């Protein structure tokens, strides 16, 4: 039987993951099938158990189930544990293992694809939801000089910073209005782009030539990208992060690391 995988979410029809994993499989000669699975908002666990019982090997988890997936795992990788959320599940013989590849995806995109080593830089992470929680550990591991987490709800930024404070890099939590000036890298991990808004922080956060990355991709990211470019920053959307996190998941399942560059190029051509 062909090995089966899926992306499970609600909504899920917009997901590019089936295309990405089909391209990875073709490139690496792996034989697998990757589909979309729409889980009812009140039926995530039932949906997942049915998929695993049908012989599937694993799945990606997307909005809004990453925290539920974390609870359902019998084993979790260190990075999933740290972020408290799971975006990749592997159905092993001795239980489900949960991983979180979002942070590695983000860091790989920044360091490998834009050629900016994070070490020694001032990083501003805007947002303290699931995406930020998944990303912060990997950002810290890359060794920036400081990371400031700003959020509309200050409590959430403070909680996120507190849960990562033992990792060694100076971390600060603040409100959106208190966002520091002249940052080397600004990452928008809020969902504000969903409504076509530009950036939830002022342009003073951008050092000239800064990298300004929105985790969103497609037409909805355009307002943020225009805002960044008009203030002298290098704009970047979340498509590279998406492909890189998928490559990490592919490796987690198959033990094979695909080349992401041609896949990102092919995907960008379809936007
Ligand atoms: P969550 O719902 O968990 O968090 C949303 C965040 O956005 C919170 O910090 C929230 O602040 C903030 N926010 C929402 N509305 C506003 C507003 N009007 N003004 C200011 N802040 C606001 O979402 P996720 O963290 O899961 O996802 C965030 C984004 O990242 C989404 O756009 C998602 O598509 C993208 N993403 C992209 C990935 C990729 O591979 N490219 C991977 C994962 C996510 P508050 O706490 O105050 O509510």
Short mmCIF file of C-alpha atoms and ligand atoms in Angstrom, two decimals:
data_model
loop_
_atom_site.label_atom_id
_atom_site.label_comp_id
_atom_site.label_asym_id
_atom_site.label_seq_id
_atom_site.Cartn_x
_atom_site.Cartn_y
_atom_site.Cartn_z
CA UNK A 1 0.00 0.00 0.00
CA UNK A 2 1.31 3.50 -0.85
CA UNK A 3 2.34 5.47 2.27
CA UNK A 4 -0.29 8.10 3.04
CA UNK A 5 0.13 11.56 4.57
CA UNK A 6 -2.16 14.59 4.79
CA UNK A 7 -2.48 18.14 5.98
CA UNK A 8 -5.27 18.33 8.53
CA UNK A 9 -6.96 21.64 9.29
CA UNK A 10 -10.09 23.74 9.03
CA UNK A 11 -10.09 25.41 6.54
CA UNK A 12 -7.60 23.38 4.51
CA UNK A 13 -8.57 23.76 0.87
CA UNK A 14 -6.12 26.67 0.43
CA UNK A 15 -3.14 24.62 1.63
CA UNK A 16 -0.13 24.34 -0.68
CA UNK A 17 1.31 21.42 1.28
CA UNK A 18 0.05 18.66 -1.10
CA UNK A 19 1.83 20.38 -4.02
CA UNK A 20 5.03 20.84 -2.02
CA UNK A 21 5.17 17.23 -0.81
CA UNK A 22 4.33 15.87 -4.27
CA UNK A 23 7.30 17.85 -5.65
CA UNK A 24 9.57 16.61 -2.82
CA UNK A 25 8.50 13.01 -3.47
CA UNK A 26 9.12 13.30 -7.20
CA UNK A 27 12.53 14.90 -6.63
CA UNK A 28 13.71 12.29 -4.10
CA UNK A 29 12.09 9.21 -5.68
CA UNK A 30 9.93 8.57 -2.59
CA UNK A 31 6.60 6.89 -3.24
CA UNK A 32 3.81 8.44 -1.18
CA UNK A 33 0.39 10.05 -1.36
CA UNK A 34 -0.33 13.38 0.37
CA UNK A 35 -3.87 14.71 0.65
CA UNK A 36 -5.97 17.43 2.31
CA UNK A 37 -8.16 16.43 5.23
CA UNK A 38 -10.83 18.83 6.45
CA UNK A 39 -11.43 18.06 10.15
CA UNK A 40 -14.67 19.29 11.73
CA UNK A 41 -13.95 21.95 14.36
CA UNK A 42 -15.42 19.64 17.02
CA UNK A 43 -14.08 16.42 15.50
CA UNK A 44 -10.31 16.78 15.12
CA UNK A 45 -9.35 13.78 17.25
CA UNK A 46 -11.90 11.44 15.61
CA UNK A 47 -10.74 12.52 12.17
CA UNK A 48 -7.08 11.95 13.07
CA UNK A 49 -7.71 8.54 14.65
CA UNK A 50 -9.65 7.39 11.56
CA UNK A 51 -6.79 8.50 9.30
CA UNK A 52 -4.19 6.68 11.42
CA UNK A 53 -6.39 3.56 11.65
CA UNK A 54 -6.61 3.50 7.85
CA UNK A 55 -2.85 2.92 7.79
CA UNK A 56 -1.59 6.48 7.24
CA UNK A 57 2.01 7.23 8.24
CA UNK A 58 1.68 10.81 9.45
CA UNK A 59 0.28 14.26 8.85
CA UNK A 60 0.84 17.98 9.06
CA UNK A 61 -1.44 19.98 11.31
CA UNK A 62 -2.59 23.47 10.49
CA UNK A 63 -4.95 26.11 11.90
CA UNK A 64 -6.61 25.76 14.38
CA UNK A 65 -5.45 22.35 15.63
CA UNK A 66 -1.73 22.69 16.49
CA UNK A 67 -2.39 22.86 20.24
CA UNK A 68 -4.89 19.95 20.12
CA UNK A 69 -2.35 17.86 18.22
CA UNK A 70 0.21 18.55 20.95
CA UNK A 71 -2.16 17.06 23.54
CA UNK A 72 -2.75 13.89 21.50
CA UNK A 73 0.91 12.85 21.18
CA UNK A 74 2.52 10.09 23.20
CA UNK A 75 6.01 11.43 22.36
CA UNK A 76 7.14 14.95 21.47
CA UNK A 77 10.41 16.29 20.09
CA UNK A 78 12.22 18.87 22.19
CA UNK A 79 11.24 21.71 19.86
CA UNK A 80 7.57 20.69 19.94
CA UNK A 81 7.74 20.55 23.73
CA UNK A 82 9.26 24.02 23.88
CA UNK A 83 6.66 25.62 21.62
CA UNK A 84 3.71 23.74 23.14
CA UNK A 85 2.35 23.11 19.64
CA UNK A 86 2.68 20.37 17.02
CA UNK A 87 2.55 20.88 13.24
CA UNK A 88 3.88 17.45 12.24
CA UNK A 89 2.76 14.03 13.47
CA UNK A 90 4.29 10.65 12.77
CA UNK A 91 2.19 7.58 13.51
CA UNK A 92 4.79 5.22 15.00
CA UNK A 93 4.16 1.64 16.15
CA UNK A 94 4.53 2.72 19.79
CA UNK A 95 2.37 5.84 19.55
CA UNK A 96 2.18 9.24 17.87
CA UNK A 97 5.28 11.43 17.83
CA UNK A 98 4.75 15.17 17.51
CA UNK A 99 7.24 17.64 16.07
CA UNK A 100 7.16 21.34 15.30
CA UNK A 101 9.02 22.29 12.13
CA UNK A 102 7.76 25.90 11.85
CA UNK A 103 10.73 27.43 13.67
CA UNK A 104 13.34 25.52 11.70
CA UNK A 105 11.45 26.47 8.55
CA UNK A 106 11.59 30.16 9.44
CA UNK A 107 15.26 30.12 10.43
CA UNK A 108 16.28 28.10 7.36
CA UNK A 109 14.43 30.52 5.13
CA UNK A 110 16.13 33.54 6.70
CA UNK A 111 19.64 32.10 6.91
CA UNK A 112 19.79 29.88 3.83
CA UNK A 113 17.48 31.62 1.39
CA UNK A 114 18.13 35.29 2.23
CA UNK A 115 21.76 34.73 3.25
CA UNK A 116 21.42 36.62 6.56
CA UNK A 117 22.98 34.83 9.53
CA UNK A 118 20.90 35.64 12.62
CA UNK A 119 23.90 35.54 14.96
CA UNK A 120 24.48 38.88 16.66
CA UNK A 121 21.40 40.61 15.17
CA UNK A 122 18.51 42.51 16.79
CA UNK A 123 15.30 40.61 16.05
CA UNK A 124 11.74 41.81 16.51
CA UNK A 125 9.06 39.10 16.63
CA UNK A 126 5.61 40.63 16.26
CA UNK A 127 2.86 38.40 17.65
CA UNK A 128 2.65 35.83 20.41
CA UNK A 129 0.25 33.25 18.98
CA UNK A 130 0.91 29.70 17.79
CA UNK A 131 3.27 30.69 14.98
CA UNK A 132 5.48 32.74 17.31
CA UNK A 133 5.46 29.99 19.93
CA UNK A 134 6.64 27.51 17.31
CA UNK A 135 9.34 29.86 16.01
CA UNK A 136 10.92 31.41 19.09
CA UNK A 137 13.05 28.42 20.16
CA UNK A 138 14.65 28.09 16.72
CA UNK A 139 15.27 31.84 16.53
CA UNK A 140 17.03 31.73 19.91
CA UNK A 141 19.14 28.74 18.84
CA UNK A 142 20.44 30.79 15.89
CA UNK A 143 22.12 33.17 18.39
CA UNK A 144 20.83 36.70 17.78
CA UNK A 145 21.97 39.51 20.11
CA UNK A 146 18.41 40.10 21.39
CA UNK A 147 14.86 39.11 20.53
CA UNK A 148 11.98 41.42 21.42
CA UNK A 149 8.51 39.87 21.32
CA UNK A 150 5.74 42.44 20.97
CA UNK A 151 2.05 41.64 21.02
CA UNK A 152 -1.32 43.35 21.19
CA UNK A 153 -1.99 41.38 24.37
CA UNK A 154 1.07 41.96 26.54
CA UNK A 155 0.38 38.96 28.85
CA UNK A 156 0.84 36.54 25.98
CA UNK A 157 4.20 38.05 24.96
CA UNK A 158 5.34 37.91 28.58
CA UNK A 159 4.30 34.26 28.93
CA UNK A 160 6.10 33.32 25.72
CA UNK A 161 9.27 35.09 26.80
CA UNK A 162 9.11 33.53 30.28
CA UNK A 163 8.84 30.00 28.84
CA UNK A 164 12.00 30.56 26.76
CA UNK A 165 14.01 32.70 29.21
CA UNK A 166 16.30 29.82 30.22
CA UNK A 167 17.71 29.49 26.70
CA UNK A 168 20.37 32.16 27.02
CA UNK A 169 19.63 34.90 24.48
CA UNK A 170 18.31 38.18 25.98
CA UNK A 171 14.54 38.30 25.50
CA UNK A 172 12.15 41.20 26.09
CA UNK A 173 8.35 41.31 26.00
CA UNK A 174 6.55 44.55 25.15
CA UNK A 175 3.36 45.98 23.68
CA UNK A 176 3.06 46.85 19.99
CA UNK A 177 3.40 50.55 20.88
CA UNK A 178 6.68 49.87 22.71
CA UNK A 179 8.32 48.09 19.76
CA UNK A 180 12.02 49.06 19.66
CA UNK A 181 13.58 51.04 16.81
CA UNK A 182 16.18 50.00 14.21
CA UNK A 183 15.85 46.22 14.21
CA UNK A 184 17.87 44.07 11.79
CA UNK A 185 15.08 41.54 11.28
CA UNK A 186 11.36 42.15 11.77
CA UNK A 187 9.06 39.13 11.62
CA UNK A 188 5.31 39.62 11.43
CA UNK A 189 3.81 36.51 13.02
CA UNK A 190 0.41 38.09 13.67
CA UNK A 191 -2.61 37.31 11.55
CA UNK A 192 -3.13 41.00 10.64
CA UNK A 193 -2.29 40.36 6.97
CA UNK A 194 -5.37 38.15 6.75
CA UNK A 195 -7.43 41.34 6.65
CA UNK A 196 -5.04 43.03 4.19
CA UNK A 197 -3.50 45.30 6.86
CA UNK A 198 0.12 46.45 6.50
CA UNK A 199 2.13 46.09 9.71
CA UNK A 200 0.89 46.32 13.30
CA UNK A 201 4.04 48.28 14.31
CA UNK A 202 5.52 51.61 13.19
CA UNK A 203 8.20 51.87 10.49
CA UNK A 204 10.72 53.05 13.11
CA UNK A 205 11.31 49.34 13.88
CA UNK A 206 13.12 48.95 10.54
CA UNK A 207 16.84 49.61 10.37
CA UNK A 208 17.77 50.68 6.80
CA UNK A 209 18.18 47.47 4.79
CA UNK A 210 16.45 45.37 7.45
CA UNK A 211 14.77 42.11 6.48
CA UNK A 212 11.00 42.40 6.99
CA UNK A 213 9.26 39.03 6.80
CA UNK A 214 5.55 38.31 7.02
CA UNK A 215 4.67 34.68 7.70
CA UNK A 216 1.68 35.16 5.39
CA UNK A 217 2.05 34.52 1.64
CA UNK A 218 -0.03 35.20 -1.46
CA UNK A 219 -1.98 38.38 -2.25
CA UNK A 220 -2.83 39.00 1.42
CA UNK A 221 0.82 39.57 2.27
CA UNK A 222 1.13 42.38 -0.30
CA UNK A 223 0.26 45.29 2.01
CA UNK A 224 3.00 44.26 4.45
CA UNK A 225 5.53 43.73 1.63
CA UNK A 226 4.72 47.17 0.16
CA UNK A 227 5.04 48.76 3.61
CA UNK A 228 8.47 47.15 4.10
CA UNK A 229 9.79 48.11 0.68
CA UNK A 230 8.53 51.70 0.98
CA UNK A 231 10.56 52.07 4.20
CA UNK A 232 13.82 50.77 2.77
CA UNK A 233 13.60 47.19 4.04
CA UNK A 234 13.96 43.94 2.11
CA UNK A 235 10.46 42.45 1.99
CA UNK A 236 9.88 38.70 2.25
CA UNK A 237 6.68 36.69 2.47
CA UNK A 238 6.09 33.36 4.25
CA UNK A 239 6.32 31.08 1.21
CA UNK A 240 9.97 30.22 1.83
CA UNK A 241 9.17 29.38 5.45
CA UNK A 242 6.30 27.17 4.29
CA UNK A 243 8.52 25.19 1.92
CA UNK A 244 11.33 24.91 4.50
CA UNK A 245 9.02 23.69 7.28
CA UNK A 246 7.62 21.13 4.83
CA UNK A 247 11.15 19.92 4.05
CA UNK A 248 11.78 19.43 7.78
CA UNK A 249 8.55 17.43 8.05
CA UNK A 250 9.49 15.36 4.98
CA UNK A 251 12.83 14.56 6.63
CA UNK A 252 11.08 13.68 9.92
CA UNK A 253 8.88 11.14 8.09
CA UNK A 254 11.15 9.79 5.36
CA UNK A 255 14.73 10.42 6.55
CA UNK A 256 15.47 12.16 3.25
CA UNK A 257 16.17 15.89 2.89
CA UNK A 258 14.76 17.43 -0.30
CA UNK A 259 16.31 20.37 -2.13
CA UNK A 260 13.93 23.24 -1.39
CA UNK A 261 15.19 25.81 -3.94
CA UNK A 262 13.51 24.36 -7.08
CA UNK A 263 10.30 23.68 -5.15
CA UNK A 264 10.12 27.26 -3.86
CA UNK A 265 10.74 28.54 -7.38
CA UNK A 266 8.00 26.34 -8.83
CA UNK A 267 5.55 27.34 -6.13
CA UNK A 268 6.26 31.05 -6.46
CA UNK A 269 5.50 30.83 -10.16
CA UNK A 270 1.95 29.70 -9.27
CA UNK A 271 1.16 32.58 -6.88
P1 LIG B 1 -2.80 32.83 16.24
O1 LIG B 1 -4.28 33.02 16.06
O2 LIG B 1 -2.31 31.80 17.17
O3 LIG B 1 -2.15 34.24 16.72
C1 LIG B 1 -2.54 35.44 16.12
C2 LIG B 1 -1.59 36.56 16.53
O4 LIG B 1 -1.98 37.73 15.79
C3 LIG B 1 -1.65 36.95 18.01
O5 LIG B 1 -0.39 37.40 18.41
C4 LIG B 1 -2.68 38.10 17.99
O6 LIG B 1 -2.55 38.99 19.07
C5 LIG B 1 -2.27 38.79 16.72
N1 LIG B 1 -3.33 39.62 16.16
C6 LIG B 1 -4.50 39.22 15.61
N2 LIG B 1 -5.22 40.28 15.17
C7 LIG B 1 -4.48 41.39 15.47
C8 LIG B 1 -4.68 42.78 15.27
N3 LIG B 1 -5.78 43.25 14.67
N4 LIG B 1 -3.71 43.63 15.67
C9 LIG B 1 -2.58 43.18 16.26
N5 LIG B 1 -2.33 41.85 16.48
C10 LIG B 1 -3.29 40.97 16.09
O7 LIG B 1 -2.24 32.64 14.74
P2 LIG B 1 -0.88 31.89 14.33
O8 LIG B 1 0.17 32.37 15.26
O9 LIG B 1 -1.12 30.45 14.17
O10 LIG B 1 -0.63 32.45 12.84
C11 LIG B 1 -0.17 33.78 12.61
C12 LIG B 1 0.14 33.95 11.13
O11 LIG B 1 1.25 33.17 10.74
C13 LIG B 1 -1.00 33.56 10.21
O12 LIG B 1 -1.10 34.53 9.23
C14 LIG B 1 -0.54 32.24 9.62
O13 LIG B 1 -1.10 32.03 8.34
C15 LIG B 1 0.95 32.45 9.55
N6 LIG B 1 1.75 31.20 9.53
C16 LIG B 1 2.55 30.93 8.45
C17 LIG B 1 3.34 29.80 8.40
C18 LIG B 1 4.21 29.54 7.20
O14 LIG B 1 4.74 28.42 7.06
N7 LIG B 1 4.43 30.52 6.35
C19 LIG B 1 3.33 28.82 9.50
C20 LIG B 1 2.49 29.20 10.62
C21 LIG B 1 1.72 30.34 10.60
P3 LIG B 1 -3.35 38.73 20.45
O15 LIG B 1 -2.54 37.74 21.22
O16 LIG B 1 -3.38 40.06 21.09
O17 LIG B 1 -4.70 38.22 20.08
#
